[in-house]
Tab-separated table of C-alpha atoms and ligand atoms in Angstrom:
chain	number	residue	atom	x	y	z
X	1	MET	CA	-53.814	29.942	4.390
X	2	GLN	CA	-52.013	33.216	3.482
X	3	GLU	CA	-52.581	32.632	-0.245
X	4	GLN	CA	-56.337	32.321	0.399
X	5	VAL	CA	-56.286	35.503	2.514
X	6	LEU	CA	-54.515	37.331	-0.329
X	7	ALA	CA	-57.016	36.022	-2.895
X	8	VAL	CA	-60.008	37.006	-0.738
X	9	SER	CA	-58.519	40.484	-0.114
X	10	LEU	CA	-57.876	41.039	-3.827
X	11	ALA	CA	-61.429	39.885	-4.676
X	12	ALA	CA	-62.854	42.269	-2.047
X	13	VAL	CA	-60.776	45.179	-3.409
X	14	ALA	CA	-61.974	44.362	-6.941
X	15	ALA	CA	-65.599	44.299	-5.765
X	16	VAL	CA	-65.269	47.707	-4.077
X	17	ALA	CA	-63.552	49.109	-7.200
X	18	ALA	CA	-66.403	47.778	-9.381
X	19	VAL	CA	-68.978	49.552	-7.182
X	20	PHE	CA	-66.975	52.818	-7.412
X	21	ALA	CA	-66.698	52.477	-11.203
X	22	LYS	CA	-70.461	51.870	-11.564
X	23	VAL	CA	-71.312	54.887	-9.373
X	24	LEU	CA	-68.890	57.050	-11.384
X	25	ARG	CA	-70.439	55.947	-14.694
X	26	GLU	CA	-73.937	56.826	-13.461
X	27	LEU	CA	-72.764	60.175	-12.085
X	28	GLN	CA	-71.915	61.743	-15.493
X	29	PRO	CA	-74.295	64.776	-15.618
X	30	GLY	CA	-74.026	65.395	-19.390
X	31	GLU	CA	-76.451	68.381	-19.415
X	32	ALA	CA	-75.890	72.060	-20.118
X	33	GLY	CA	-75.220	74.153	-17.016
X	34	TRP	CA	-73.582	71.245	-15.251
X	35	SER	CA	-70.029	72.142	-16.185
X	36	ALA	CA	-68.887	72.702	-12.569
X	37	ALA	CA	-70.433	69.418	-11.455
X	38	GLU	CA	-68.954	67.702	-14.494
X	39	ALA	CA	-65.519	69.093	-13.762
X	40	ALA	CA	-65.825	67.939	-10.154
X	41	ALA	CA	-66.916	64.466	-11.289
X	42	LYS	CA	-63.965	64.259	-13.682
X	43	LEU	CA	-61.597	65.331	-10.914
X	44	ARG	CA	-63.062	62.707	-8.570
X	45	ALA	CA	-62.688	60.058	-11.253
X	46	ARG	CA	-59.067	61.016	-11.831
X	47	LEU	CA	-58.401	60.949	-8.070
X	48	LEU	CA	-60.117	57.569	-7.736
X	49	TRP	CA	-58.217	55.936	-10.586
X	50	GLY	CA	-54.996	57.603	-9.456
X	51	SER	CA	-55.376	56.194	-5.947
X	52	LEU	CA	-56.347	52.760	-7.269
X	53	VAL	CA	-53.268	52.596	-9.497
X	54	MET	CA	-51.063	53.914	-6.677
X	55	GLY	CA	-52.573	51.431	-4.195
X	56	ALA	CA	-52.051	48.524	-6.578
X	57	ALA	CA	-48.457	49.602	-7.231
X	58	ILE	CA	-47.716	49.925	-3.491
X	59	ALA	CA	-49.313	46.529	-2.794
X	60	LEU	CA	-47.299	44.847	-5.551
X	61	LEU	CA	-44.032	46.479	-4.498
X	62	THR	CA	-44.461	45.671	-0.797
X	63	LEU	CA	-46.055	42.214	-0.987
X	64	VAL	CA	-43.583	40.635	-3.404
X	65	PRO	CA	-42.091	38.542	-2.003
X	66	TRP	CA	-45.073	37.753	0.250
X	67	PRO	CA	-43.580	38.532	3.688
X	68	HIS	CA	-45.508	35.906	5.624
X	69	ALA	CA	-44.544	32.880	3.559
X	70	VAL	CA	-43.438	30.121	5.915
X	71	ALA	CA	-40.212	28.351	4.987
X	72	THR	CA	-40.459	24.673	4.098
X	73	GLY	CA	-37.921	22.016	3.186
X	74	PRO	CA	-35.600	19.499	4.817
X	75	GLU	CA	-33.173	22.132	6.145
X	76	VAL	CA	-35.840	23.996	8.149
X	77	VAL	CA	-35.462	24.027	11.947
X	78	SER	CA	-38.683	24.235	13.978
X	79	VAL	CA	-38.936	26.042	17.316
X	80	THR	CA	-42.015	25.609	19.484
X	81	VAL	CA	-42.880	28.831	21.308
X	82	ARG	CA	-45.202	28.631	24.321
X	83	ALA	CA	-46.217	31.880	25.968
X	84	ARG	CA	-47.762	32.215	29.398
X	85	LEU	CA	-48.109	34.887	32.083
X	86	TRP	CA	-45.280	35.950	32.141
X	87	ALA	CA	-42.700	33.784	30.470
X	88	TRP	CA	-41.630	32.315	27.156
X	89	GLU	CA	-40.757	28.689	26.637
X	90	LEU	CA	-38.719	28.018	23.495
X	91	GLU	CA	-37.993	24.470	22.418
X	92	PRO	CA	-35.187	24.455	21.360
X	93	ALA	CA	-33.765	27.834	22.493
X	94	ARG	CA	-30.667	27.410	20.301
X	95	VAL	CA	-30.736	27.441	16.515
X	96	PRO	CA	-28.108	27.488	13.754
X	97	ALA	CA	-27.333	30.651	11.795
X	98	ASN	CA	-27.996	30.837	8.037
X	99	THR	CA	-30.718	28.201	8.333
X	100	PRO	CA	-34.438	28.864	7.921
X	101	VAL	CA	-36.139	28.660	11.330
X	102	VAL	CA	-39.905	28.262	11.655
X	103	PHE	CA	-41.390	29.469	14.943
X	104	LEU	CA	-44.664	27.817	15.974
X	105	ALA	CA	-46.119	30.250	18.480
X	106	THR	CA	-49.009	29.602	20.833
X	107	SER	CA	-50.162	30.716	24.268
X	108	GLU	CA	-51.383	28.851	27.332
X	109	ASP	CA	-53.505	31.738	28.622
X	110	VAL	CA	-54.002	35.145	26.999
X	111	ASN	CA	-52.724	36.809	23.818
X	112	HIS	CA	-49.031	37.675	23.832
X	113	GLY	CA	-46.890	39.298	21.145
X	114	PHE	CA	-43.868	37.212	20.138
X	115	GLY	CA	-41.291	39.802	19.050
X	116	VAL	CA	-37.708	38.863	18.155
X	117	PHE	CA	-35.022	41.560	18.392
X	118	ASP	CA	-31.559	41.529	16.834
X	119	LEU	CA	-28.228	42.096	18.578
X	120	GLN	CA	-28.659	45.894	18.244
X	121	GLY	CA	-32.118	45.779	19.800
X	122	ARG	CA	-34.040	46.274	16.546
X	123	LEU	CA	-37.254	44.372	15.989
X	124	LEU	CA	-36.748	41.700	13.304
X	125	PHE	CA	-40.236	40.180	13.148
X	126	GLN	CA	-43.209	39.422	15.305
X	127	THR	CA	-46.345	37.351	15.467
X	128	GLN	CA	-49.184	36.888	17.916
X	129	ALA	CA	-49.023	34.024	20.420
X	130	MET	CA	-52.676	33.116	20.894
X	131	PRO	CA	-54.445	30.486	23.008
X	132	GLY	CA	-55.831	27.595	20.962
X	133	TRP	CA	-53.969	28.626	17.828
X	134	VAL	CA	-50.492	28.142	16.377
X	135	ASN	CA	-49.059	31.028	14.372
X	136	LYS	CA	-46.117	30.249	12.130
X	137	VAL	CA	-43.410	32.707	11.205
X	138	SER	CA	-40.027	31.968	9.689
X	139	TRP	CA	-36.721	33.760	9.802
X	140	THR	CA	-33.132	33.082	8.788
X	141	PHE	CA	-30.619	34.553	11.227
X	142	ALA	CA	-27.552	35.760	9.359
X	143	GLU	CA	-25.476	36.570	12.424
X	144	PRO	CA	-24.730	34.276	15.383
X	145	GLY	CA	-25.392	35.761	18.820
X	146	ARG	CA	-27.924	36.113	21.603
X	147	TYR	CA	-31.252	37.447	20.308
X	148	ARG	CA	-33.932	38.765	22.617
X	149	ILE	CA	-37.613	37.893	22.716
X	150	LEU	CA	-39.946	40.542	24.122
X	151	CYS	CA	-43.711	40.483	24.526
X	152	LEU	CA	-45.336	43.051	22.221
X	153	GLU	CA	-48.927	42.649	23.405
X	154	TYR	CA	-49.926	44.133	26.756
X	155	CYS	CA	-50.781	41.115	28.915
X	156	GLY	CA	-50.936	42.398	32.463
X	157	LEU	CA	-48.791	43.345	35.423
X	158	VAL	CA	-45.458	41.813	34.371
X	159	HIS	CA	-45.843	42.255	30.594
X	160	HIS	CA	-42.598	44.269	30.567
X	161	GLY	CA	-40.739	41.389	32.230
X	162	MET	CA	-41.767	38.811	29.659
X	163	ILE	CA	-38.312	38.439	28.137
X	164	ALA	CA	-36.436	35.412	26.818
X	165	GLU	CA	-33.303	34.720	24.845
X	166	LEU	CA	-32.599	32.778	21.700
X	167	ASP	CA	-29.045	31.676	20.942
X	168	VAL	CA	-28.051	31.604	17.316
X	169	VAL	CA	-24.887	29.562	16.862
X	170	PRO	CA	-22.615	29.238	13.824
X	171	LYS	CA	-23.840	26.627	11.370
X	172	GLY	CA	-22.052	23.309	11.366
N	201	LIG	CU1	-47.154	38.780	27.301
N	201	LIG	CU2	-47.239	41.085	27.212
């Protein structure tokens, strides 16, 4: 699914770039007395190509490795995450450290934000828990301990109290 999204996004970016390039080609004034307009057009072209190259470089640097790739393989541990007003149900709620864990997140009512925080209270990753849909996200916990799950999508009166815990135990 993510590979298709990436391909569609890249195709859309290429299409927009092609339109910009065509407009720029047709904008060349090329007549006497147009030097200011010509200079402005050249500057715009440089800015456009500069931003395109910069954008492509940023995309390549930040999307490799693709951050949403879901772990697969025999060693993967799956955790089913069910969200509801206002609780989390994790099955199982205990996973081994240094093992890829795939969270399958869904909701029984409204949209919730499944956010997992490390032992220092820093957000590690998050995905939406949506009704009628299963979102997959994987993570390998390096450190054993008690991790916290908080809801990151406002879901009503007790949104702030939608907290759960995930125990990461030493592998073995
Ligand atoms: Cu569930 Cu906010």
